[in-house]
Short mmCIF file of C-alpha atoms (C1' of nucleotides) in Angstrom, two decimals:
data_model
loop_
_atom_site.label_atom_id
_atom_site.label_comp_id
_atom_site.label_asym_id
_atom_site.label_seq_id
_atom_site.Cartn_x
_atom_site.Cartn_y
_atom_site.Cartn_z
CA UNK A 1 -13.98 -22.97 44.09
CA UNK A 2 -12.46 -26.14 42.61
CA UNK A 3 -16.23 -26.85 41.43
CA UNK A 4 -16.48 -24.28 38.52
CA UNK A 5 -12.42 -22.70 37.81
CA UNK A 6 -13.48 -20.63 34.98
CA UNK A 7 -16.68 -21.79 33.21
CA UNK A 8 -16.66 -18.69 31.31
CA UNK A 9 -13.53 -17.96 30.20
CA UNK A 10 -13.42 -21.29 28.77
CA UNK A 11 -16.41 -21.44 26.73
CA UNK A 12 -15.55 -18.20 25.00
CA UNK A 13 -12.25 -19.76 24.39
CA UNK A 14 -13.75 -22.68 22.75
CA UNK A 15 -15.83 -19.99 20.36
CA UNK A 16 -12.85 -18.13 19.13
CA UNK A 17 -11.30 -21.65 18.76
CA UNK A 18 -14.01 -22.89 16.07
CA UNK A 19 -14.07 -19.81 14.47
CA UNK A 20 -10.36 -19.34 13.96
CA UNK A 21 -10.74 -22.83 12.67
CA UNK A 22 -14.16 -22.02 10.51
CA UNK A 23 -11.89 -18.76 8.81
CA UNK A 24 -8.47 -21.11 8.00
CA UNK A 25 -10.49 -23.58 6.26
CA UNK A 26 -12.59 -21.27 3.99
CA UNK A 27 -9.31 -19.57 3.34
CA UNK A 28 -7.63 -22.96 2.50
CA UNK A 29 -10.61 -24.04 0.27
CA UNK A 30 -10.14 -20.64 -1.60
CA UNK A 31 -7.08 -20.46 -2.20
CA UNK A 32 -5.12 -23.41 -1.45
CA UNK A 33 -3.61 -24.66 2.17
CA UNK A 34 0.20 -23.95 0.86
CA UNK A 35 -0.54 -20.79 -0.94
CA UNK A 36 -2.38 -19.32 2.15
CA UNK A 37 -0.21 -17.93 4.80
CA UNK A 38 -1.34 -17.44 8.46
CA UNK A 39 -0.70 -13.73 8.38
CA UNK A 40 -3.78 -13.73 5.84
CA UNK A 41 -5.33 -16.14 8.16
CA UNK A 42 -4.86 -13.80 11.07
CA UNK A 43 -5.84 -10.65 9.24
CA UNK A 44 -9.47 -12.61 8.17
CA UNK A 45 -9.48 -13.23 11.44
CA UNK A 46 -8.84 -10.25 12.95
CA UNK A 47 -6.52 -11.11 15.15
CA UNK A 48 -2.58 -11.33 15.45
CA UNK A 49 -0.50 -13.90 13.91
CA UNK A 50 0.82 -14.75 17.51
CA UNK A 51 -2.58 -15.42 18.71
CA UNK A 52 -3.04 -18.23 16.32
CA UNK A 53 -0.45 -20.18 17.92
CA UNK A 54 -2.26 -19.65 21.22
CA UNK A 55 -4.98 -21.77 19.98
CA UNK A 56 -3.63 -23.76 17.65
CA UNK A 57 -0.36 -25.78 17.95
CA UNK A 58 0.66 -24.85 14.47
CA UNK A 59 -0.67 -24.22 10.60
CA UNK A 60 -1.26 -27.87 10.06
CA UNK A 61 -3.97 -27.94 13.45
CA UNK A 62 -5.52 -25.21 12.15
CA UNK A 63 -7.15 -27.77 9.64
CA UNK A 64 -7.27 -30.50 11.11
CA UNK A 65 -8.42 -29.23 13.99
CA UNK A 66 -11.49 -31.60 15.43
CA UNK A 67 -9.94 -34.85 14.43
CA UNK A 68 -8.26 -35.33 18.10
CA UNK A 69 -11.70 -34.75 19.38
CA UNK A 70 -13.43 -37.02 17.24
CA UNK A 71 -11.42 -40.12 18.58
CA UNK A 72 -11.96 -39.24 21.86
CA UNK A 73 -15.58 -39.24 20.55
CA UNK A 74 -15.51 -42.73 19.48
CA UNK A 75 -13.60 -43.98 22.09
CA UNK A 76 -16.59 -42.88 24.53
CA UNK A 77 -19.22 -44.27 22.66
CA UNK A 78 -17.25 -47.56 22.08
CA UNK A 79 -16.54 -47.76 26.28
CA UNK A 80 -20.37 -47.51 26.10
CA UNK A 81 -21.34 -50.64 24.58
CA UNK A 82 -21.91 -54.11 25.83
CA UNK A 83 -18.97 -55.54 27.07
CA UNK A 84 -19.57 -58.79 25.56
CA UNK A 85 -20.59 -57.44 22.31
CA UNK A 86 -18.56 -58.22 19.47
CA UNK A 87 -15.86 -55.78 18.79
CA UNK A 88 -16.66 -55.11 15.45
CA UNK A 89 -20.43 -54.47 15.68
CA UNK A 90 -19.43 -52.11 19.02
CA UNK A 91 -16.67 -50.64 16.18
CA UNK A 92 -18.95 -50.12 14.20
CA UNK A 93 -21.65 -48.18 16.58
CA UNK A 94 -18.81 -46.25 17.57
CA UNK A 95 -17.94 -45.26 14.71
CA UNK A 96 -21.21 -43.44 14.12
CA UNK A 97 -21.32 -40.81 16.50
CA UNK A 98 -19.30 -39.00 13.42
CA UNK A 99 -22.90 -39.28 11.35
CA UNK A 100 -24.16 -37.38 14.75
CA UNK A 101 -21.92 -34.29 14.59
CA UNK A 102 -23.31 -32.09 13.07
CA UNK A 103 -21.48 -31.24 9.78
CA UNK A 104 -23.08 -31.32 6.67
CA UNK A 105 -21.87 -32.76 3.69
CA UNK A 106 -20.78 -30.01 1.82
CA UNK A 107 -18.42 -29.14 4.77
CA UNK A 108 -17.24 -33.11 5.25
CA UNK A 109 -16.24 -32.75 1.03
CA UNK A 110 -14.51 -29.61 1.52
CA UNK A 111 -12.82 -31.17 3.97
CA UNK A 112 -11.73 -34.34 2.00
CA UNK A 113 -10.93 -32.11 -0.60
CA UNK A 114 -8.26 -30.07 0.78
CA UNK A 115 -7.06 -33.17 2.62
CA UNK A 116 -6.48 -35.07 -0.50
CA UNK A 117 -4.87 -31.84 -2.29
CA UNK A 118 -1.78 -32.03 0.06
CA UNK A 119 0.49 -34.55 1.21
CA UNK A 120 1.47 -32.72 4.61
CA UNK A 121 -2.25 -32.76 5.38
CA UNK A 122 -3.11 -36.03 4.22
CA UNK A 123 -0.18 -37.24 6.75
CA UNK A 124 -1.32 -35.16 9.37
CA UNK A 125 -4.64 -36.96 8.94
CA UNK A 126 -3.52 -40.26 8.83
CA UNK A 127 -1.30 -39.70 12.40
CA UNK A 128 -4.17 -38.37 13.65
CA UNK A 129 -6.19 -41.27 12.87
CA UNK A 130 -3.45 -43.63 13.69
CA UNK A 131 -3.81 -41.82 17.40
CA UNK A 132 -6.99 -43.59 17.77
CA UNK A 133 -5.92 -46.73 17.72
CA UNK A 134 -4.48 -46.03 20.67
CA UNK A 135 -7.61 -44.79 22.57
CA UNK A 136 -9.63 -47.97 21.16
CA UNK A 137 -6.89 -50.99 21.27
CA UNK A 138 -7.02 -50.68 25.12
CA UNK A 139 -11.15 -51.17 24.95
CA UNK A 140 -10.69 -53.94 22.90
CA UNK A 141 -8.42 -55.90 24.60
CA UNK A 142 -10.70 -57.37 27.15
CA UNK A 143 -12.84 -58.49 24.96
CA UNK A 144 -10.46 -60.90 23.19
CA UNK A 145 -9.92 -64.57 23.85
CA UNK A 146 -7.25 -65.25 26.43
CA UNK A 147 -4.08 -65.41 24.37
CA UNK A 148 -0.56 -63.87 24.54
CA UNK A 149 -0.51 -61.32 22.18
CA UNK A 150 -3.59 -59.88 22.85
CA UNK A 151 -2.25 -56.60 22.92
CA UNK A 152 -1.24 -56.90 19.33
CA UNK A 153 -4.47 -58.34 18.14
CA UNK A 154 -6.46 -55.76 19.72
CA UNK A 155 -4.09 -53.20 18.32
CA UNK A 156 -4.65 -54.96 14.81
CA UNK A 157 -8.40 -54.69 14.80
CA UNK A 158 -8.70 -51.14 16.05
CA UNK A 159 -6.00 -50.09 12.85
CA UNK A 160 -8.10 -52.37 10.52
CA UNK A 161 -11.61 -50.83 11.43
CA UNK A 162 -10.03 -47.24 11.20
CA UNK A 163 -8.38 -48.35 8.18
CA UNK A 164 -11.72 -49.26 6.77
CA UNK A 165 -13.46 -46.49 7.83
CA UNK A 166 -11.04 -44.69 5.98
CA UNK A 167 -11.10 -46.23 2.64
CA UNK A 168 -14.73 -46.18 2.82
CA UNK A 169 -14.82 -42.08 3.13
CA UNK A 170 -12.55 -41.89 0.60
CA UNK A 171 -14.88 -43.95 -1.75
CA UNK A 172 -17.63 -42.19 -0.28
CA UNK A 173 -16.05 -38.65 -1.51
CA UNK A 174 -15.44 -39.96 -4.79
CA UNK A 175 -18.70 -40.71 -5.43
CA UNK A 176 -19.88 -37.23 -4.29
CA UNK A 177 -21.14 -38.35 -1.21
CA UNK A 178 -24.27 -39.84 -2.95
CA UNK A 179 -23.95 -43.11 -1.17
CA UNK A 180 -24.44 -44.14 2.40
CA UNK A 181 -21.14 -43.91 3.97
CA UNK A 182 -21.85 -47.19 6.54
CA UNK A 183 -22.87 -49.26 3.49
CA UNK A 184 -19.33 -48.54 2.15
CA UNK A 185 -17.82 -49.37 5.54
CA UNK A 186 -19.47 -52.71 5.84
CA UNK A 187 -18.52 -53.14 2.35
CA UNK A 188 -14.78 -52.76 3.24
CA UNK A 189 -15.24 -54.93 6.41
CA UNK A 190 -16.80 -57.76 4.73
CA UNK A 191 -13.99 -57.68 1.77
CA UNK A 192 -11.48 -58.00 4.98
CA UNK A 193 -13.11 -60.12 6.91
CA UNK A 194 -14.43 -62.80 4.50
CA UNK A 195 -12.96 -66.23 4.90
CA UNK A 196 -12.55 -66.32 1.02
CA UNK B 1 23.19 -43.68 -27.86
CA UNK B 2 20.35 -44.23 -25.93
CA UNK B 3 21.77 -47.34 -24.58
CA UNK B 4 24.09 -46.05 -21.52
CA UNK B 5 22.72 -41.99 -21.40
CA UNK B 6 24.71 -41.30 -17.81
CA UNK B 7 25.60 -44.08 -16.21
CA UNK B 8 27.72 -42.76 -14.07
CA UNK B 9 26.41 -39.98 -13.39
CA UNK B 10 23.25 -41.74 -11.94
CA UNK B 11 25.49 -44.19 -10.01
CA UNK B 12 27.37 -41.38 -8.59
CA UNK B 13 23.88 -39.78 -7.47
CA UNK B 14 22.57 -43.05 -6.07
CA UNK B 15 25.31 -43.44 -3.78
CA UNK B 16 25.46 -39.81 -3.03
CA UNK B 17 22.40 -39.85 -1.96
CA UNK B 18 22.39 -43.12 0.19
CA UNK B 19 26.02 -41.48 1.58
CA UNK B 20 23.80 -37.96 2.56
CA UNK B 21 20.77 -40.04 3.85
CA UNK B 22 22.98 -42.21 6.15
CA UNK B 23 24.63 -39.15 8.24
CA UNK B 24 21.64 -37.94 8.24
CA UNK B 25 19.76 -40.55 9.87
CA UNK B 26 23.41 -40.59 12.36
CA UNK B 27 22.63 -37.34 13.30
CA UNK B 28 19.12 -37.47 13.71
CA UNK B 29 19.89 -40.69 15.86
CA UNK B 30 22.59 -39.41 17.74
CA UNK B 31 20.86 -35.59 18.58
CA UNK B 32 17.16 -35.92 17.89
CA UNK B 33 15.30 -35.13 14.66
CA UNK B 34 14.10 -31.40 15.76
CA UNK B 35 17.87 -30.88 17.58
CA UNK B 36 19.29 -31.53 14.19
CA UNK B 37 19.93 -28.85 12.17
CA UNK B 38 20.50 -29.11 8.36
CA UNK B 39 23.00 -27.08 8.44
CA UNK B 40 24.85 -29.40 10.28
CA UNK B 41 23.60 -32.45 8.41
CA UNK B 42 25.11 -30.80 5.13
CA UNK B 43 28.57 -30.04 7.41
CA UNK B 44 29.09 -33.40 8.68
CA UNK B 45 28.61 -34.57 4.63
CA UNK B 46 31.15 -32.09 3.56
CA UNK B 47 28.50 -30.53 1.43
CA UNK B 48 26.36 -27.44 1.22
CA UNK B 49 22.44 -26.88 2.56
CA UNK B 50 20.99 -26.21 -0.57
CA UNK B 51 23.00 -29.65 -2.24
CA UNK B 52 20.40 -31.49 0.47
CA UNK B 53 17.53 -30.02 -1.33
CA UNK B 54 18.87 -31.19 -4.82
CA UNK B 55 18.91 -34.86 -3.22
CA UNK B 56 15.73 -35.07 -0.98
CA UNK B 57 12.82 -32.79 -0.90
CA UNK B 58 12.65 -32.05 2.82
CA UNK B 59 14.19 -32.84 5.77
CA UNK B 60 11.86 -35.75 6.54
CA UNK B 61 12.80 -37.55 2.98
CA UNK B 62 16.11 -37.37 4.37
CA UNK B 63 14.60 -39.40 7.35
CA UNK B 64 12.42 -41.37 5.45
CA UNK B 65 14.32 -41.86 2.34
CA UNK B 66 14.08 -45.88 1.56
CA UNK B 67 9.63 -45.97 2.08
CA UNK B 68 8.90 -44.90 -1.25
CA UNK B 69 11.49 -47.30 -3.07
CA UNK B 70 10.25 -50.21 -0.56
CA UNK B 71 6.43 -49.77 -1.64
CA UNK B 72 7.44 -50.73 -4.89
CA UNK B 73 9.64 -53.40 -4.09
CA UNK B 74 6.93 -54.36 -2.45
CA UNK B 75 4.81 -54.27 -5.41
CA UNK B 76 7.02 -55.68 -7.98
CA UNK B 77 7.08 -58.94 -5.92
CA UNK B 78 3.17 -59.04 -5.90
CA UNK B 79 3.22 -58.62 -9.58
CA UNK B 80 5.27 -61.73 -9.79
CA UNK B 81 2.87 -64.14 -7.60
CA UNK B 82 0.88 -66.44 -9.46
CA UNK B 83 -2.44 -64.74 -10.65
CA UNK B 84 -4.35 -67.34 -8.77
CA UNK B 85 -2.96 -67.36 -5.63
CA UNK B 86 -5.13 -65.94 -2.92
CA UNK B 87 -4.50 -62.36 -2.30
CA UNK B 88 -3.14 -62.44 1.67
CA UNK B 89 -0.79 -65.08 0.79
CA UNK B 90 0.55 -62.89 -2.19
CA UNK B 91 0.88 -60.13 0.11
CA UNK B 92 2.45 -62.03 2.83
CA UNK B 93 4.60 -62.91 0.31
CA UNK B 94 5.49 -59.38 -1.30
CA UNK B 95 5.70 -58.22 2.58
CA UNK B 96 9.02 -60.44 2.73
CA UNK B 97 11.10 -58.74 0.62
CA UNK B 98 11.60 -56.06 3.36
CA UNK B 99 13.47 -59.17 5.21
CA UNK B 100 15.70 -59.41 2.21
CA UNK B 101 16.75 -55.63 1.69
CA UNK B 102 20.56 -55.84 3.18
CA UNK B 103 19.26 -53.88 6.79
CA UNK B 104 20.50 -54.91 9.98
CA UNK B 105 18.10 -55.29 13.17
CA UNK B 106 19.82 -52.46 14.58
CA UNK B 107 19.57 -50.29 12.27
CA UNK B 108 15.59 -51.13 12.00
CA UNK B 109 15.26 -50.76 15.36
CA UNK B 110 17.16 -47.06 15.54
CA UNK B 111 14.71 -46.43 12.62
CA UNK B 112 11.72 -47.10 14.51
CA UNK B 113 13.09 -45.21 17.58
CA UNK B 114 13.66 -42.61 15.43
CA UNK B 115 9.88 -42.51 13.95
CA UNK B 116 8.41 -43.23 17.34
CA UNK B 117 9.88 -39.87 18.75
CA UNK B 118 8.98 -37.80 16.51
CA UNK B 119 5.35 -36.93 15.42
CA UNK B 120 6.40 -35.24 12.28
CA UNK B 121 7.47 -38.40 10.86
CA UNK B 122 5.23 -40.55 12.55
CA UNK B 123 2.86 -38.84 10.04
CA UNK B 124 5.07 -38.72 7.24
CA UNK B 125 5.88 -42.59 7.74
CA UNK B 126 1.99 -43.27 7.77
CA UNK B 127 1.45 -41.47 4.83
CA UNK B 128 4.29 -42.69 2.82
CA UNK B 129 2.72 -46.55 3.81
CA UNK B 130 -0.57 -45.25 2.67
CA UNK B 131 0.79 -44.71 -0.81
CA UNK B 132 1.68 -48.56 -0.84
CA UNK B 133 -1.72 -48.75 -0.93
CA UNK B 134 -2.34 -46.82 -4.34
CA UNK B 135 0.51 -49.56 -5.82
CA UNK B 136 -1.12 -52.57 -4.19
CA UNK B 137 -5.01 -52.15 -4.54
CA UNK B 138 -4.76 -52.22 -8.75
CA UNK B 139 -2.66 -55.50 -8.49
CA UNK B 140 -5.23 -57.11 -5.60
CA UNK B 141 -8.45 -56.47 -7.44
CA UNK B 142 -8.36 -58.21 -10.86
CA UNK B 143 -7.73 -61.32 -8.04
CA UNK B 144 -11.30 -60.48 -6.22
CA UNK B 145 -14.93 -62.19 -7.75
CA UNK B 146 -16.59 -60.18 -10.00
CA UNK B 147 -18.84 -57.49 -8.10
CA UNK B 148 -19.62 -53.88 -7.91
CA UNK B 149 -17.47 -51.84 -5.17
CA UNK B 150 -14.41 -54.61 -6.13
CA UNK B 151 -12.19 -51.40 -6.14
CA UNK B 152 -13.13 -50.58 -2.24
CA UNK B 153 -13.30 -53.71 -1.23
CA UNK B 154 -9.41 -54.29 -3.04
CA UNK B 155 -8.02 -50.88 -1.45
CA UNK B 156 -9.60 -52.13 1.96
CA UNK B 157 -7.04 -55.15 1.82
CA UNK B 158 -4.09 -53.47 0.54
CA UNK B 159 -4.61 -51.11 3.59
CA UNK B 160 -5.38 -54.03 6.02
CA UNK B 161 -2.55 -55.82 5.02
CA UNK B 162 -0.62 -52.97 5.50
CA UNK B 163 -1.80 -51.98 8.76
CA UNK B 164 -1.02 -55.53 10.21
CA UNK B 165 2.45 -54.90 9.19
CA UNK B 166 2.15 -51.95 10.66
CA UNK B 167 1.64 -53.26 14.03
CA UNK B 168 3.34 -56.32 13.70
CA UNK B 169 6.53 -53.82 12.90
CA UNK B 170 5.43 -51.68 16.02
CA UNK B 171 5.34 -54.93 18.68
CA UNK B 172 8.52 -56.33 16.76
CA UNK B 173 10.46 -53.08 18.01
CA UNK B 174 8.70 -52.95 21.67
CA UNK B 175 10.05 -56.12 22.21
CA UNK B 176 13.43 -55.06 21.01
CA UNK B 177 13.67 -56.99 17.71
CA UNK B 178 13.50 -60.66 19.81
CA UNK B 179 11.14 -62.01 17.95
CA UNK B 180 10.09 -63.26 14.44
CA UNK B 181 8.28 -59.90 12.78
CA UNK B 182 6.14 -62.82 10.41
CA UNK B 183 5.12 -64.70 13.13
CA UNK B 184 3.93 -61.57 14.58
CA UNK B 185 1.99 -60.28 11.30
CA UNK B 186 -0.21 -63.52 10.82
CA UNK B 187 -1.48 -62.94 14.51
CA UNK B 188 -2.20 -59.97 13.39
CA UNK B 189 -3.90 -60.69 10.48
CA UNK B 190 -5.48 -64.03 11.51
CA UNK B 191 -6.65 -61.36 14.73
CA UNK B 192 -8.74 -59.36 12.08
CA UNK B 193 -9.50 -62.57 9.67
CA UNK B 194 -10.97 -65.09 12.20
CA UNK B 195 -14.96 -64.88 11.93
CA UNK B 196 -15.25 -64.85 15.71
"C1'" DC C 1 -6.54 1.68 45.17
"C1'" DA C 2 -3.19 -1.90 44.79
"C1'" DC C 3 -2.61 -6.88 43.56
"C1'" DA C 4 -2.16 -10.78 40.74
"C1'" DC C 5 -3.49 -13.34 36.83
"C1'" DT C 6 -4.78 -14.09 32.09
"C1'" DC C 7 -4.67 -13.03 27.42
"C1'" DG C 8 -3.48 -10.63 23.16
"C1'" DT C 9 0.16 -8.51 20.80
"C1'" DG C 10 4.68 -6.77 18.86
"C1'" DC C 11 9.37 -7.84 18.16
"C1'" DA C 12 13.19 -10.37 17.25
"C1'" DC C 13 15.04 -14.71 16.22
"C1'" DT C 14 15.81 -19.67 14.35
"C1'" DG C 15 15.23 -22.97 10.86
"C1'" DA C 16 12.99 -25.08 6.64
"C1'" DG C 17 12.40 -24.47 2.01
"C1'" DT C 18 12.80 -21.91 -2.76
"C1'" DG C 19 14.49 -18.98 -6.78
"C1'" DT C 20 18.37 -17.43 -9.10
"C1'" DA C 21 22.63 -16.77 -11.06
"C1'" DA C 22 27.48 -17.69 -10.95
"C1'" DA C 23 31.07 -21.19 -10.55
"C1'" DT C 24 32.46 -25.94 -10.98
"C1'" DT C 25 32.54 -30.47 -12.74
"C1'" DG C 26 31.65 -34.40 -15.88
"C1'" DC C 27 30.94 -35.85 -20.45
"C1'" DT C 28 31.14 -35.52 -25.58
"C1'" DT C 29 33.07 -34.16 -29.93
"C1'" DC C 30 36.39 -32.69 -32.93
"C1'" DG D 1 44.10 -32.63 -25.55
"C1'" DA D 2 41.00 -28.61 -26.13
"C1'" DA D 3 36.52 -26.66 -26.74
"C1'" DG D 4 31.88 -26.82 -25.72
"C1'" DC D 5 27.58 -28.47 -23.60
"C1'" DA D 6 24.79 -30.02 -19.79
"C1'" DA D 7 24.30 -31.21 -15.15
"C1'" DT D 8 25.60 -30.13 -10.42
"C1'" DT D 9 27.20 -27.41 -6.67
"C1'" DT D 10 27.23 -23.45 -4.24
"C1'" DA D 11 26.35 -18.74 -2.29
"C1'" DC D 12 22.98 -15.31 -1.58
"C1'" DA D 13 18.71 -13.43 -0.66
"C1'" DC D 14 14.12 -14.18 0.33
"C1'" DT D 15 9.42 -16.10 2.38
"C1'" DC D 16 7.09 -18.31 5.84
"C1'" DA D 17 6.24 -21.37 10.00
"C1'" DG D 18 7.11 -21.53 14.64
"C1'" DT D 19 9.12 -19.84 19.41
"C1'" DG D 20 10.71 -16.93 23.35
"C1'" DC D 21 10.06 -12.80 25.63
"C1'" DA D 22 8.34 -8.82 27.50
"C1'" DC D 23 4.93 -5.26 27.57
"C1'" DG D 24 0.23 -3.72 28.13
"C1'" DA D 25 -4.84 -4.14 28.50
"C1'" DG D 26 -8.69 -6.19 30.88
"C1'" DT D 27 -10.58 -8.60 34.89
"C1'" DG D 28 -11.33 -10.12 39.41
"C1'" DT D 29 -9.82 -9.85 44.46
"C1'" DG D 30 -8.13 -8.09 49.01
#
DNA sequence: CACACTCGTGCACTGAGTGTAAATTGCTTC
DNA sequence: GAAGCAATTTACACTCAGTGCACGAGTGTG
């Protein structure tokens, strides 16, 4: 009983889910995330207003929907790793697994697009992001040099990767997405990281 | 003429608007940020709703009124470090004046209380230190060698920097303000600097 | 067939945020 | 000091995000 509670029900509910999501962004992309209301959302969607919030916690979710996810992603894959690898190369592999989803460029631009086309999205994004610092400080930790403080530092280096990881896709958008997106990352590491 | 256009009329405003921002942040403090209504933010500053809207742009610039203003502070001291001087020392260096802005610990720490319990302006607090980044990344990378990708690799330091503070600010307030928030920051940094 | 349980939906409500136009206030000029 | 101009305040009405609630449809179970 306890083995499989409702297999089914779920799955579909993880369907509707993306494709709620799938409909908000094209909308967004067309017409602009303020200037799109979720009753037009709903409608596109066929489906009621009040269902939305069944799925999603509220308008801003609706776009940035997988980003939770995605953490939890790289958190996994990071646990996976050598424990007494260094933390930036297991970072780094991490880090990755968002090469591995599948979602193709065009969908990754659109995406950076609307992000960078509104502030309450843009903050949204960098909360969530901020959120996975605290999935990966923990992992880290025990791979530092006894020290107090440890906490801190691990906390430091988790913020700094993300942090580079982000300033890398942002580069990496401006450009078009013509360049490889881990060159830019090691790029940003290096300039951090560099004695100099 | 054009030497004094409304000088009082701008002094008026700036303390107006420190006066609105202060009950505000009482309020917020005193009944939570989502428990807090305008309404009665505007009533306990003897002025109307709409006045808050001429003043701030949203209820979370009423919250987060000074992080704009700081991130050029910020940035004006930077400007003023010798054009020589290594960048993370400059920055370290621009990162004090946030110990000179007349602000009590306490009223830090309720800050930081106030932006931990709230997601809302988590996000809008991470967002608004991102945009320190757009201020500091022009001044860090006429100070970086000569190379292709010198405008990544500056933006990757502005937003390392930043994030150290960041979690150098966070630790400061877990452990209640007891400690020096500097002394905190270069463990930070020298966590993410050291080659090891 | 009766039951519980889940899920979608409609309805009514609160609160943030905006446009507008009238009233008020501060500042300048004669 | 009075008249006139510009900025500010305010009330009013509106849109939209988000929530609580209760009803009804569909499904699975005894």
């Amino acid at each position: 009983m306890a083995r499989k509670p409702t297999p089914l029900r779920e799955q579909t509910r993880t369907v509707v889910r993306s494709l709620l999501a799938r409909t908000a962004v094209e909308l967004f992309a067309a017409k602009g995330y303020d200037d799109t209301t979720l009753d037009e959302v709903a409608a596109a969607a066929g489906v009621s207003r009040r269902t939305l919030f069944n799925y999603f916690r509220n308008k801003e979710d609706l776009a940035l929907g997988g980003l939770s996810e995605q953490g939890e992603l790289i958190a996994a894959r990071f646990a996976e790793r050598p424990a007494d690898e260094d933390a930036w190369a297991s970072l780094r592999a991490a880090f990755q697994v968002l090469e591995e989803i599948g979602m193709t460029a065009e969908r990754r631009l659109e995406m950076i697009t609307l992000l960078f086309g509104n502030e309450a999205l843009r903050a949204g994004h960098a909360e969530k992001q901020a959120r996975w610092q605290d999935l990966l400080a923990p992992l880290i930790e025990p791979r530092l040099p006894d020290s107090d403080r440890r906490a801190l530092q691990a906390r430091a280096i988790a913020a700094a990767a993300i942090t580079c990881l982000q300033a890398a896709n942002e580069e990496w958008a401006r450009l078009g997405g013509q360049v490889d997106l881990f060159d830019l990352y090691d790029t940003a590491v290096r300039a951090i990281r560099r004695p100099a």
